[in-house]
Amino acid sequence: MTGTNNTRPSICPTLLYADAKAAIRQLTEALGFTELSVYEGEDGTVLHAELVQGNGVVMLGSKGRGGVFDAAMKNAGTTGVYVVVDDVDGHHAHAVEHGVDVLMPPTDQEYGSRDYMARDLEGNVWSFGTYAPEIPA
């Protein structure tokens, strides 16, 4: 592995939303993310945002703002993202309180993880659980 830095994640899922502001609200208020940065255009369109959960970051922006990534994602399917959390049941309860569409309640998996699955406002699938891959040094 080259260029590793423990304060910077090496993988950042990136998503585009028709209503990026609503997505940021849901991800922060209901699913436990913290805003790291949000950059808006003059018209209020979210050009780029970074949200933090633990030592991971998800980047997102608004659909239809132009650019190569927007064009590439135009006909792409929904995205699935796995996020490691310590308290799966507490995280799930908080999400339910905020009306999140839960696809699978907290479940003990045969590989030792406990996780649940939810769908966000635009159909992306989010899994929250205790499994954390080990990356060899």
mmCIF file of N, CA and C in Angstrom, residues 3-125:
data_model
loop_
_atom_site.group_PDB
_atom_site.id
_atom_site.type_symbol
_atom_site.label_atom_id
_atom_site.label_comp_id
_atom_site.label_asym_id
_atom_site.label_seq_id
_atom_site.Cartn_x
_atom_site.Cartn_y
_atom_site.Cartn_z
ATOM 1 N N GLY A 3 1.094 5.629 -0.004
ATOM 2 C CA GLY A 3 0.402 6.889 0.234
ATOM 3 C C GLY A 3 -0.719 6.812 1.263
ATOM 4 N N THR A 4 -0.629 5.916 2.235
ATOM 5 C CA THR A 4 -1.692 5.822 3.219
ATOM 6 C C THR A 4 -1.505 6.859 4.308
ATOM 7 N N ASN A 5 -2.611 7.323 4.850
ATOM 8 C CA ASN A 5 -2.627 8.288 5.931
ATOM 9 C C ASN A 5 -3.866 7.965 6.754
ATOM 10 N N ASN A 6 -3.693 7.628 8.039
ATOM 11 C CA ASN A 6 -4.811 7.202 8.866
ATOM 12 C C ASN A 6 -5.878 8.266 9.065
ATOM 13 N N THR A 7 -5.595 9.527 8.793
ATOM 14 C CA THR A 7 -6.599 10.573 8.949
ATOM 15 C C THR A 7 -7.390 10.801 7.670
ATOM 16 N N ARG A 8 -7.039 10.117 6.605
ATOM 17 C CA ARG A 8 -7.749 10.276 5.328
ATOM 18 C C ARG A 8 -8.229 8.914 4.838
ATOM 19 N N PRO A 9 -9.537 8.779 4.581
ATOM 20 C CA PRO A 9 -10.020 7.508 4.053
ATOM 21 C C PRO A 9 -9.509 7.291 2.638
ATOM 22 N N SER A 10 -9.293 6.039 2.276
ATOM 23 C CA SER A 10 -8.818 5.751 0.927
ATOM 24 C C SER A 10 -9.963 5.451 -0.035
ATOM 25 N N ILE A 11 -11.158 5.304 0.484
ATOM 26 C CA ILE A 11 -12.338 5.093 -0.365
ATOM 27 C C ILE A 11 -13.425 6.057 0.086
ATOM 28 N N CYS A 12 -13.980 6.811 -0.842
ATOM 29 C CA CYS A 12 -15.060 7.750 -0.536
ATOM 30 C C CYS A 12 -16.199 7.524 -1.517
ATOM 31 N N PRO A 13 -17.259 6.855 -1.095
ATOM 32 C CA PRO A 13 -18.409 6.724 -1.993
ATOM 33 C C PRO A 13 -18.906 8.112 -2.399
ATOM 34 N N THR A 14 -19.318 8.250 -3.638
ATOM 35 C CA THR A 14 -19.780 9.533 -4.154
ATOM 36 C C THR A 14 -21.144 9.349 -4.790
ATOM 37 N N LEU A 15 -22.097 10.186 -4.390
ATOM 38 C CA LEU A 15 -23.484 10.052 -4.831
ATOM 39 C C LEU A 15 -24.006 11.378 -5.362
ATOM 40 N N LEU A 16 -24.913 11.311 -6.306
ATOM 41 C CA LEU A 16 -25.604 12.503 -6.796
ATOM 42 C C LEU A 16 -27.085 12.378 -6.468
ATOM 43 N N TYR A 17 -27.692 13.486 -6.068
ATOM 44 C CA TYR A 17 -29.092 13.520 -5.662
ATOM 45 C C TYR A 17 -29.850 14.609 -6.418
ATOM 46 N N ALA A 18 -31.119 14.346 -6.709
ATOM 47 C CA ALA A 18 -31.989 15.382 -7.272
ATOM 48 C C ALA A 18 -32.188 16.493 -6.240
ATOM 49 N N ASP A 19 -32.270 16.141 -4.961
ATOM 50 C CA ASP A 19 -32.396 17.113 -3.888
ATOM 51 C C ASP A 19 -31.288 16.851 -2.869
ATOM 52 N N ALA A 20 -30.106 17.376 -3.161
ATOM 53 C CA ALA A 20 -28.941 17.131 -2.308
ATOM 54 C C ALA A 20 -29.116 17.730 -0.917
ATOM 55 N N LYS A 21 -29.826 18.850 -0.803
ATOM 56 C CA LYS A 21 -30.035 19.447 0.521
ATOM 57 C C LYS A 21 -30.875 18.530 1.406
ATOM 58 N N ALA A 22 -31.917 17.921 0.844
ATOM 59 C CA ALA A 22 -32.742 16.974 1.607
ATOM 60 C C ALA A 22 -31.919 15.749 1.986
ATOM 61 N N ALA A 23 -31.056 15.295 1.081
ATOM 62 C CA ALA A 23 -30.197 14.146 1.372
ATOM 63 C C ALA A 23 -29.250 14.460 2.531
ATOM 64 N N ILE A 24 -28.652 15.649 2.517
ATOM 65 C CA ILE A 24 -27.752 16.050 3.603
ATOM 66 C C ILE A 24 -28.515 16.086 4.921
ATOM 67 N N ARG A 25 -29.730 16.638 4.902
ATOM 68 C CA ARG A 25 -30.553 16.680 6.115
ATOM 69 C C ARG A 25 -30.814 15.273 6.655
ATOM 70 N N GLN A 26 -31.231 14.355 5.770
ATOM 71 C CA GLN A 26 -31.533 13.001 6.217
ATOM 72 C C GLN A 26 -30.274 12.289 6.727
ATOM 73 N N LEU A 27 -29.183 12.408 6.004
ATOM 74 C CA LEU A 27 -27.956 11.722 6.396
ATOM 75 C C LEU A 27 -27.396 12.255 7.719
ATOM 76 N N THR A 28 -27.541 13.567 7.975
ATOM 77 C CA THR A 28 -27.030 14.128 9.223
ATOM 78 C C THR A 28 -28.029 13.952 10.364
ATOM 79 N N GLU A 29 -29.282 14.289 10.146
ATOM 80 C CA GLU A 29 -30.266 14.252 11.226
ATOM 81 C C GLU A 29 -30.695 12.836 11.592
ATOM 82 N N ALA A 30 -30.857 11.955 10.610
ATOM 83 C CA ALA A 30 -31.411 10.627 10.876
ATOM 84 C C ALA A 30 -30.377 9.517 10.899
ATOM 85 N N LEU A 31 -29.279 9.682 10.164
ATOM 86 C CA LEU A 31 -28.339 8.571 10.023
ATOM 87 C C LEU A 31 -26.964 8.845 10.615
ATOM 88 N N GLY A 32 -26.824 9.926 11.367
ATOM 89 C CA GLY A 32 -25.642 10.131 12.185
ATOM 90 C C GLY A 32 -24.403 10.692 11.521
ATOM 91 N N PHE A 33 -24.503 11.203 10.302
ATOM 92 C CA PHE A 33 -23.346 11.818 9.651
ATOM 93 C C PHE A 33 -23.162 13.243 10.163
ATOM 94 N N THR A 34 -21.949 13.771 10.009
ATOM 95 C CA THR A 34 -21.630 15.149 10.367
ATOM 96 C C THR A 34 -21.134 15.851 9.117
ATOM 97 N N GLU A 35 -21.598 17.085 8.910
ATOM 98 C CA GLU A 35 -21.131 17.858 7.761
ATOM 99 C C GLU A 35 -19.665 18.234 7.958
ATOM 100 N N LEU A 36 -18.840 17.894 6.976
ATOM 101 C CA LEU A 36 -17.455 18.338 6.953
ATOM 102 C C LEU A 36 -17.360 19.607 6.115
ATOM 103 N N SER A 37 -18.024 19.575 4.940
ATOM 104 C CA SER A 37 -18.058 20.757 4.081
ATOM 105 C C SER A 37 -19.237 20.664 3.126
ATOM 106 N N VAL A 38 -19.794 21.821 2.779
ATOM 107 C CA VAL A 38 -20.865 21.921 1.784
ATOM 108 C C VAL A 38 -20.567 23.157 0.947
ATOM 109 N N TYR A 39 -20.458 22.947 -0.373
ATOM 110 C CA TYR A 39 -20.208 24.047 -1.292
ATOM 111 C C TYR A 39 -21.408 24.187 -2.213
ATOM 112 N N GLU A 40 -21.965 25.399 -2.278
ATOM 113 C CA GLU A 40 -23.149 25.642 -3.097
ATOM 114 C C GLU A 40 -22.835 26.622 -4.214
ATOM 115 N N GLY A 41 -23.550 26.463 -5.324
ATOM 116 C CA GLY A 41 -23.464 27.427 -6.417
ATOM 117 C C GLY A 41 -24.270 28.669 -6.073
ATOM 118 N N GLU A 42 -24.204 29.665 -6.927
ATOM 119 C CA GLU A 42 -24.929 30.919 -6.690
ATOM 120 C C GLU A 42 -26.429 30.704 -6.574
ATOM 121 N N ASP A 43 -26.949 29.664 -7.251
ATOM 122 C CA ASP A 43 -28.384 29.371 -7.222
ATOM 123 C C ASP A 43 -28.785 28.469 -6.054
ATOM 124 N N GLY A 44 -27.842 28.137 -5.170
ATOM 125 C CA GLY A 44 -28.133 27.287 -4.020
ATOM 126 C C GLY A 44 -27.977 25.802 -4.284
ATOM 127 N N THR A 45 -27.615 25.423 -5.511
ATOM 128 C CA THR A 45 -27.380 24.013 -5.837
ATOM 129 C C THR A 45 -26.142 23.510 -5.094
ATOM 130 N N VAL A 46 -26.249 22.318 -4.512
ATOM 131 C CA VAL A 46 -25.094 21.743 -3.832
ATOM 132 C C VAL A 46 -24.126 21.228 -4.898
ATOM 133 N N LEU A 47 -22.973 21.878 -5.014
ATOM 134 C CA LEU A 47 -21.960 21.479 -5.976
ATOM 135 C C LEU A 47 -21.157 20.295 -5.446
ATOM 136 N N HIS A 48 -20.844 20.348 -4.158
ATOM 137 C CA HIS A 48 -20.042 19.288 -3.535
ATOM 138 C C HIS A 48 -20.245 19.371 -2.033
ATOM 139 N N ALA A 49 -20.410 18.205 -1.404
ATOM 140 C CA ALA A 49 -20.499 18.136 0.053
ATOM 141 C C ALA A 49 -19.731 16.916 0.526
ATOM 142 N N GLU A 50 -19.199 17.008 1.718
ATOM 143 C CA GLU A 50 -18.518 15.881 2.341
ATOM 144 C C GLU A 50 -19.118 15.689 3.722
ATOM 145 N N LEU A 51 -19.569 14.458 3.988
ATOM 146 C CA LEU A 51 -20.170 14.109 5.273
ATOM 147 C C LEU A 51 -19.323 13.014 5.907
ATOM 148 N N VAL A 52 -19.123 13.105 7.222
ATOM 149 C CA VAL A 52 -18.246 12.199 7.948
ATOM 150 C C VAL A 52 -19.056 11.269 8.834
ATOM 151 N N GLN A 53 -18.618 10.006 8.902
ATOM 152 C CA GLN A 53 -19.142 9.008 9.844
ATOM 153 C C GLN A 53 -17.926 8.213 10.301
ATOM 154 N N GLY A 54 -17.572 8.327 11.568
ATOM 155 C CA GLY A 54 -16.373 7.650 12.052
ATOM 156 C C GLY A 54 -15.155 8.164 11.304
ATOM 157 N N ASN A 55 -14.353 7.240 10.725
ATOM 158 C CA ASN A 55 -13.177 7.669 9.962
ATOM 159 C C ASN A 55 -13.427 7.576 8.454
ATOM 160 N N GLY A 56 -14.698 7.562 8.058
ATOM 161 C CA GLY A 56 -15.054 7.509 6.639
ATOM 162 C C GLY A 56 -15.758 8.773 6.186
ATOM 163 N N VAL A 57 -15.716 8.994 4.886
ATOM 164 C CA VAL A 57 -16.332 10.177 4.286
ATOM 165 C C VAL A 57 -17.151 9.754 3.083
ATOM 166 N N VAL A 58 -18.330 10.356 2.931
ATOM 167 C CA VAL A 58 -19.109 10.204 1.711
ATOM 168 C C VAL A 58 -19.201 11.590 1.072
ATOM 169 N N MET A 59 -18.998 11.633 -0.249
ATOM 170 C CA MET A 59 -19.091 12.893 -0.976
ATOM 171 C C MET A 59 -20.383 12.860 -1.788
ATOM 172 N N LEU A 60 -21.049 14.012 -1.885
ATOM 173 C CA LEU A 60 -22.282 14.055 -2.664
ATOM 174 C C LEU A 60 -22.471 15.414 -3.297
ATOM 175 N N GLY A 61 -23.361 15.449 -4.269
ATOM 176 C CA GLY A 61 -23.675 16.685 -4.968
ATOM 177 C C GLY A 61 -25.038 16.586 -5.619
ATOM 178 N N SER A 62 -25.395 17.615 -6.365
ATOM 179 C CA SER A 62 -26.692 17.674 -7.027
ATOM 180 C C SER A 62 -26.622 17.105 -8.435
ATOM 181 N N LYS A 63 -27.654 16.357 -8.798
ATOM 182 C CA LYS A 63 -27.780 15.882 -10.181
ATOM 183 C C LYS A 63 -28.083 17.078 -11.074
ATOM 184 N N GLY A 64 -27.683 16.975 -12.319
ATOM 185 C CA GLY A 64 -28.040 17.992 -13.306
ATOM 186 C C GLY A 64 -27.225 19.264 -13.251
ATOM 187 N N ARG A 65 -26.105 19.270 -12.546
ATOM 188 C CA ARG A 65 -25.291 20.482 -12.463
ATOM 189 C C ARG A 65 -24.214 20.535 -13.530
ATOM 190 N N GLY A 66 -24.137 19.461 -14.339
ATOM 191 C CA GLY A 66 -23.147 19.424 -15.406
ATOM 192 C C GLY A 66 -21.851 18.792 -14.954
ATOM 193 N N GLY A 67 -20.949 18.638 -15.878
ATOM 194 C CA GLY A 67 -19.658 18.056 -15.564
ATOM 195 C C GLY A 67 -19.589 16.584 -15.936
ATOM 196 N N VAL A 68 -18.391 16.053 -15.916
ATOM 197 C CA VAL A 68 -18.135 14.685 -16.339
ATOM 198 C C VAL A 68 -18.818 13.677 -15.422
ATOM 199 N N PHE A 69 -18.686 13.865 -14.093
ATOM 200 C CA PHE A 69 -19.279 12.906 -13.160
ATOM 201 C C PHE A 69 -20.801 12.892 -13.279
ATOM 202 N N ASP A 70 -21.401 14.075 -13.388
ATOM 203 C CA ASP A 70 -22.856 14.165 -13.552
ATOM 204 C C ASP A 70 -23.299 13.423 -14.809
ATOM 205 N N ALA A 71 -22.575 13.600 -15.902
ATOM 206 C CA ALA A 71 -22.908 12.910 -17.152
ATOM 207 C C ALA A 71 -22.737 11.401 -17.007
ATOM 208 N N ALA A 72 -21.677 10.977 -16.329
ATOM 209 C CA ALA A 72 -21.429 9.548 -16.159
ATOM 210 C C ALA A 72 -22.503 8.893 -15.302
ATOM 211 N N MET A 73 -23.025 9.618 -14.333
ATOM 212 C CA MET A 73 -24.021 9.070 -13.415
ATOM 213 C C MET A 73 -25.447 9.169 -13.939
ATOM 214 N N LYS A 74 -25.638 9.862 -15.058
ATOM 215 C CA LYS A 74 -26.990 10.120 -15.559
ATOM 216 C C LYS A 74 -27.836 8.855 -15.684
ATOM 217 N N ASN A 75 -27.295 7.805 -16.238
ATOM 218 C CA ASN A 75 -28.058 6.576 -16.417
ATOM 219 C C ASN A 75 -27.576 5.448 -15.499
ATOM 220 N N ALA A 76 -26.836 5.809 -14.457
ATOM 221 C CA ALA A 76 -26.329 4.801 -13.525
ATOM 222 C C ALA A 76 -27.431 4.368 -12.572
ATOM 223 N N GLY A 77 -27.276 3.199 -11.995
ATOM 224 C CA GLY A 77 -28.236 2.712 -11.014
ATOM 225 C C GLY A 77 -27.999 3.346 -9.667
ATOM 226 N N THR A 78 -28.750 2.861 -8.685
ATOM 227 C CA THR A 78 -28.574 3.383 -7.337
ATOM 228 C C THR A 78 -27.276 2.840 -6.749
ATOM 229 N N THR A 79 -26.877 3.412 -5.656
ATOM 230 C CA THR A 79 -25.614 3.067 -5.028
ATOM 231 C C THR A 79 -25.847 2.395 -3.684
ATOM 232 N N GLY A 80 -25.004 1.432 -3.348
ATOM 233 C CA GLY A 80 -25.037 0.824 -2.033
ATOM 234 C C GLY A 80 -23.772 1.187 -1.287
ATOM 235 N N VAL A 81 -23.915 1.558 -0.012
ATOM 236 C CA VAL A 81 -22.779 1.974 0.790
ATOM 237 C C VAL A 81 -22.875 1.289 2.156
ATOM 238 N N TYR A 82 -21.745 0.783 2.656
ATOM 239 C CA TYR A 82 -21.692 0.171 3.985
ATOM 240 C C TYR A 82 -20.962 1.110 4.931
ATOM 241 N N VAL A 83 -21.562 1.347 6.106
ATOM 242 C CA VAL A 83 -20.980 2.246 7.092
ATOM 243 C C VAL A 83 -20.848 1.503 8.417
ATOM 244 N N VAL A 84 -19.661 1.526 9.001
ATOM 245 C CA VAL A 84 -19.417 0.867 10.277
ATOM 246 C C VAL A 84 -19.894 1.781 11.408
ATOM 247 N N VAL A 85 -20.730 1.226 12.305
ATOM 248 C CA VAL A 85 -21.193 1.951 13.489
ATOM 249 C C VAL A 85 -21.032 1.044 14.705
ATOM 250 N N ASP A 86 -20.824 1.634 15.885
ATOM 251 C CA ASP A 86 -20.636 0.852 17.109
ATOM 252 C C ASP A 86 -21.953 0.317 17.663
ATOM 253 N N ASP A 87 -22.991 1.144 17.677
ATOM 254 C CA ASP A 87 -24.281 0.781 18.281
ATOM 255 C C ASP A 87 -25.334 0.655 17.191
ATOM 256 N N VAL A 88 -25.424 -0.523 16.592
ATOM 257 C CA VAL A 88 -26.345 -0.755 15.481
ATOM 258 C C VAL A 88 -27.792 -0.515 15.910
ATOM 259 N N ASP A 89 -28.172 -1.044 17.070
ATOM 260 C CA ASP A 89 -29.559 -0.916 17.507
ATOM 261 C C ASP A 89 -29.933 0.533 17.806
ATOM 262 N N GLY A 90 -29.040 1.267 18.444
ATOM 263 C CA GLY A 90 -29.290 2.681 18.707
ATOM 264 C C GLY A 90 -29.358 3.484 17.428
ATOM 265 N N HIS A 91 -28.463 3.182 16.504
ATOM 266 C CA HIS A 91 -28.450 3.868 15.209
ATOM 267 C C HIS A 91 -29.751 3.595 14.465
ATOM 268 N N HIS A 92 -30.177 2.339 14.459
ATOM 269 C CA HIS A 92 -31.425 1.939 13.801
ATOM 270 C C HIS A 92 -32.617 2.654 14.431
ATOM 271 N N ALA A 93 -32.684 2.669 15.764
ATOM 272 C CA ALA A 93 -33.807 3.325 16.452
ATOM 273 C C ALA A 93 -33.883 4.801 16.070
ATOM 274 N N HIS A 94 -32.736 5.453 16.000
ATOM 275 C CA HIS A 94 -32.697 6.874 15.627
ATOM 276 C C HIS A 94 -33.200 7.063 14.195
ATOM 277 N N ALA A 95 -32.776 6.187 13.292
ATOM 278 C CA ALA A 95 -33.218 6.273 11.897
ATOM 279 C C ALA A 95 -34.730 6.075 11.800
ATOM 280 N N VAL A 96 -35.260 5.105 12.534
ATOM 281 C CA VAL A 96 -36.706 4.842 12.518
ATOM 282 C C VAL A 96 -37.473 6.062 13.034
ATOM 283 N N GLU A 97 -36.960 6.701 14.091
ATOM 284 C CA GLU A 97 -37.591 7.912 14.630
ATOM 285 C C GLU A 97 -37.717 8.996 13.571
ATOM 286 N N HIS A 98 -36.803 9.001 12.618
ATOM 287 C CA HIS A 98 -36.798 10.015 11.563
ATOM 288 C C HIS A 98 -37.480 9.530 10.284
ATOM 289 N N GLY A 99 -38.160 8.384 10.347
ATOM 290 C CA GLY A 99 -38.942 7.914 9.205
ATOM 291 C C GLY A 99 -38.135 7.302 8.081
ATOM 292 N N VAL A 100 -36.920 6.865 8.338
ATOM 293 C CA VAL A 100 -36.097 6.249 7.301
ATOM 294 C C VAL A 100 -36.731 4.919 6.873
ATOM 295 N N ASP A 101 -36.680 4.629 5.581
ATOM 296 C CA ASP A 101 -37.204 3.384 5.019
ATOM 297 C C ASP A 101 -36.223 2.253 5.334
ATOM 298 N N VAL A 102 -36.545 1.452 6.344
ATOM 299 C CA VAL A 102 -35.679 0.354 6.761
ATOM 300 C C VAL A 102 -36.027 -0.886 5.950
ATOM 301 N N LEU A 103 -35.037 -1.431 5.249
ATOM 302 C CA LEU A 103 -35.229 -2.612 4.412
ATOM 303 C C LEU A 103 -34.995 -3.903 5.180
ATOM 304 N N MET A 104 -34.127 -3.856 6.199
ATOM 305 C CA MET A 104 -33.837 -5.014 7.043
ATOM 306 C C MET A 104 -33.531 -4.489 8.441
ATOM 307 N N PRO A 105 -34.234 -4.970 9.463
ATOM 308 C CA PRO A 105 -33.949 -4.511 10.827
ATOM 309 C C PRO A 105 -32.600 -5.042 11.298
ATOM 310 N N PRO A 106 -32.109 -4.567 12.447
ATOM 311 C CA PRO A 106 -30.842 -5.086 12.963
ATOM 312 C C PRO A 106 -30.865 -6.610 13.039
ATOM 313 N N THR A 107 -29.844 -7.208 12.443
ATOM 314 C CA THR A 107 -29.781 -8.666 12.312
ATOM 315 C C THR A 107 -28.361 -9.137 12.585
ATOM 316 N N ASP A 108 -28.239 -10.218 13.380
ATOM 317 C CA ASP A 108 -26.935 -10.838 13.599
ATOM 318 C C ASP A 108 -26.608 -11.697 12.385
ATOM 319 N N GLN A 109 -25.450 -11.452 11.782
ATOM 320 C CA GLN A 109 -25.037 -12.164 10.591
ATOM 321 C C GLN A 109 -24.134 -13.347 10.959
ATOM 322 N N GLU A 110 -24.081 -14.349 10.102
ATOM 323 C CA GLU A 110 -23.270 -15.536 10.375
ATOM 324 C C GLU A 110 -21.779 -15.238 10.415
ATOM 325 N N TYR A 111 -21.340 -14.128 9.832
ATOM 326 C CA TYR A 111 -19.922 -13.775 9.832
ATOM 327 C C TYR A 111 -19.547 -12.879 11.014
ATOM 328 N N GLY A 112 -20.475 -12.742 11.985
ATOM 329 C CA GLY A 112 -20.157 -12.045 13.216
ATOM 330 C C GLY A 112 -20.596 -10.596 13.299
ATOM 331 N N SER A 113 -21.121 -10.043 12.233
ATOM 332 C CA SER A 113 -21.552 -8.655 12.246
ATOM 333 C C SER A 113 -23.009 -8.558 12.699
ATOM 334 N N ARG A 114 -23.387 -7.412 13.181
ATOM 335 C CA ARG A 114 -24.790 -7.071 13.408
ATOM 336 C C ARG A 114 -25.035 -5.851 12.550
ATOM 337 N N ASP A 115 -26.030 -5.908 11.687
ATOM 338 C CA ASP A 115 -26.262 -4.774 10.809
ATOM 339 C C ASP A 115 -27.727 -4.632 10.430
ATOM 340 N N TYR A 116 -28.039 -3.467 9.841
ATOM 341 C CA TYR A 116 -29.367 -3.223 9.281
ATOM 342 C C TYR A 116 -29.198 -2.497 7.960
ATOM 343 N N MET A 117 -30.271 -2.480 7.183
ATOM 344 C CA MET A 117 -30.211 -1.893 5.849
ATOM 345 C C MET A 117 -31.358 -0.902 5.684
ATOM 346 N N ALA A 118 -31.057 0.233 5.044
ATOM 347 C CA ALA A 118 -32.055 1.281 4.830
ATOM 348 C C ALA A 118 -31.919 1.841 3.421
ATOM 349 N N ARG A 119 -32.996 2.469 2.964
ATOM 350 C CA ARG A 119 -32.993 3.137 1.659
ATOM 351 C C ARG A 119 -33.174 4.631 1.903
ATOM 352 N N ASP A 120 -32.353 5.459 1.244
ATOM 353 C CA ASP A 120 -32.497 6.903 1.427
ATOM 354 C C ASP A 120 -33.583 7.455 0.510
ATOM 355 N N LEU A 121 -33.744 8.757 0.528
ATOM 356 C CA LEU A 121 -34.847 9.399 -0.190
ATOM 357 C C LEU A 121 -34.831 9.165 -1.697
ATOM 358 N N GLU A 122 -33.673 8.827 -2.252
ATOM 359 C CA GLU A 122 -33.597 8.642 -3.704
ATOM 360 C C GLU A 122 -33.236 7.228 -4.113
ATOM 361 N N GLY A 123 -33.408 6.270 -3.207
ATOM 362 C CA GLY A 123 -33.269 4.864 -3.558
ATOM 363 C C GLY A 123 -31.913 4.239 -3.337
ATOM 364 N N ASN A 124 -30.931 5.011 -2.866
ATOM 365 C CA ASN A 124 -29.631 4.427 -2.560
ATOM 366 C C ASN A 124 -29.756 3.549 -1.327
ATOM 367 N N VAL A 125 -29.065 2.422 -1.325
ATOM 368 C CA VAL A 125 -29.137 1.477 -0.221
ATOM 369 C C VAL A 125 -27.938 1.683 0.698
#
